[in-house]
Amino acid sequence: MTATQDLARTFADEIITLRRALHQVPEYDLDLPKSQQLILDALAGLPLEITLGKELSSVTAVLRGGAGPGPAVLLRGDMDALPVTERVDVPYASQHPGLMHACGHDLHVAGLVGAAKVLSALQPSLAGDVVFMFQPGEETTGGAPIMIREGVLDAAGRRADAAYGLHVGSAVQPLGMWSSRPGSFMAAADQLSVRVVGAGTHGSTPYRGKDPIPVACEMVTALQTMITRQFDVFDPVVLTVGRIAGGTKENIIPDDAFFDATVRTFSEEARAKIQQTSVQLVEGMAAAHGLVAEAEYRIGYPVTVNNPDEFAFARDTIVDLFGADRFRERANPRCGSEDMSYILNEVPGVYLNLSACRAADPEQAADNHSPLADFDDSVLPDAAALLAELAVRRLKRG
């Protein structure tokens, strides 16, 4: 067992208590004052240089290694919750109505605090600096690019040499299982919004108007056909229309109809192409029917890409600490998205998954973002130990 694992176990009760305190006060988006204060209280007394965000409730903490100058390593944990009403019966359930840590970010924060405690205890032997990045806004507006703009990547006085982060899951994999993959790991997430503009009239005389509803429906199905015919199946695109609306009454043809879609891609080439072709398609279809389409394609989080060398390093570290049976290399990327992608676009690193599934049958468990998502915080010492060990080994590597 490594020194980081031994130390992480000594801090287990503290970080589990912190996680449960965070779970009771979930906060949304960029302004997380209670979460920020809990983090600051947990870090108090550690030899850290702490900076607070200006545009958001972030915390950046720098630990200066005592074994001479060396690389800088960034460890990241996101802080924000979701607008979900919790339905998990635990004594530390959310006390903020309509908000819940349904994606496990409370575990991310507690694990990162644990790593800060472990590495602070090892400070004299660290051959470089560690930046701890506590980030709001992952679920919403993207807190990572704001923190990058405010200087988190250069918080040590120079650009970080490597970046690591982890995400817990409440389903699919058995408790304690780590997973990741080299290259594209999570999708880019964009949004297509379309307004089909027609001309309203009485439902009994559709020829006297320009009905936008059937045209919008044709667009929804045509977008799916376009993907199967214009995109390589081995560089997939997922387009899901999650909202469609139009009209006020069954016998009134409305002036317009609307739909919104999420678009997931795994390469910049496919992403650029779908941005162009989706807008061309809906505009052309509307014109063919004598209508107008107002289409807006909004760029969201980019593809999360794991550096192959850093992936191999993280995988080997996991196997050393926990055994080969605790790691699975994913065959395919995940369709979810992450603003850790902005960090990995700037600094080589890796993003990892850790199962915190409490259920006996992970396939039947409620997944992240569900009001029934239930996370087992017994994984926190392992999360803290791995983050700390990645930093220790990466600093030694130089």
mmCIF file of N, CA and C in Angstrom, residues 17 52 101 147 209 218 233 248 271 315:
data_model
loop_
_atom_site.group_PDB
_atom_site.id
_atom_site.type_symbol
_atom_site.label_atom_id
_atom_site.label_comp_id
_atom_site.label_asym_id
_atom_site.label_seq_id
_atom_site.Cartn_x
_atom_site.Cartn_y
_atom_site.Cartn_z
ATOM 1 N N THR A 17 -17.595 13.124 5.877
ATOM 2 C CA THR A 17 -18.413 14.130 6.566
ATOM 3 C C THR A 17 -18.576 15.377 5.706
ATOM 4 N N LEU A 52 -9.713 33.108 -4.622
ATOM 5 C CA LEU A 52 -11.134 32.943 -4.919
ATOM 6 C C LEU A 52 -11.460 33.559 -6.272
ATOM 7 N N HIS A 101 -27.476 17.153 -5.475
ATOM 8 C CA HIS A 101 -26.203 16.698 -6.037
ATOM 9 C C HIS A 101 -26.449 15.347 -6.720
ATOM 10 N N MET A 147 -12.682 29.987 -15.276
ATOM 11 C CA MET A 147 -11.506 29.832 -14.416
ATOM 12 C C MET A 147 -10.215 29.884 -15.219
ATOM 13 N N GLY A 209 -53.239 29.201 -45.788
ATOM 14 C CA GLY A 209 -52.100 29.628 -44.978
ATOM 15 C C GLY A 209 -50.850 28.869 -45.386
ATOM 16 N N GLU A 218 -41.302 17.033 -40.665
ATOM 17 C CA GLU A 218 -40.454 16.486 -41.729
ATOM 18 C C GLU A 218 -38.979 16.762 -41.444
ATOM 19 N N VAL A 233 -20.235 6.238 -40.188
ATOM 20 C CA VAL A 233 -20.761 5.520 -39.035
ATOM 21 C C VAL A 233 -19.695 5.319 -37.961
ATOM 22 N N THR A 248 -51.902 26.570 -30.655
ATOM 23 C CA THR A 248 -52.642 26.811 -29.414
ATOM 24 C C THR A 248 -53.942 26.021 -29.344
ATOM 25 N N ARG A 271 -18.130 17.655 -36.106
ATOM 26 C CA ARG A 271 -18.799 18.781 -35.458
ATOM 27 C C ARG A 271 -18.966 19.952 -36.424
ATOM 28 N N ARG A 315 -3.734 4.829 -16.072
ATOM 29 C CA ARG A 315 -4.141 3.415 -16.017
ATOM 30 C C ARG A 315 -3.147 2.591 -15.210
#
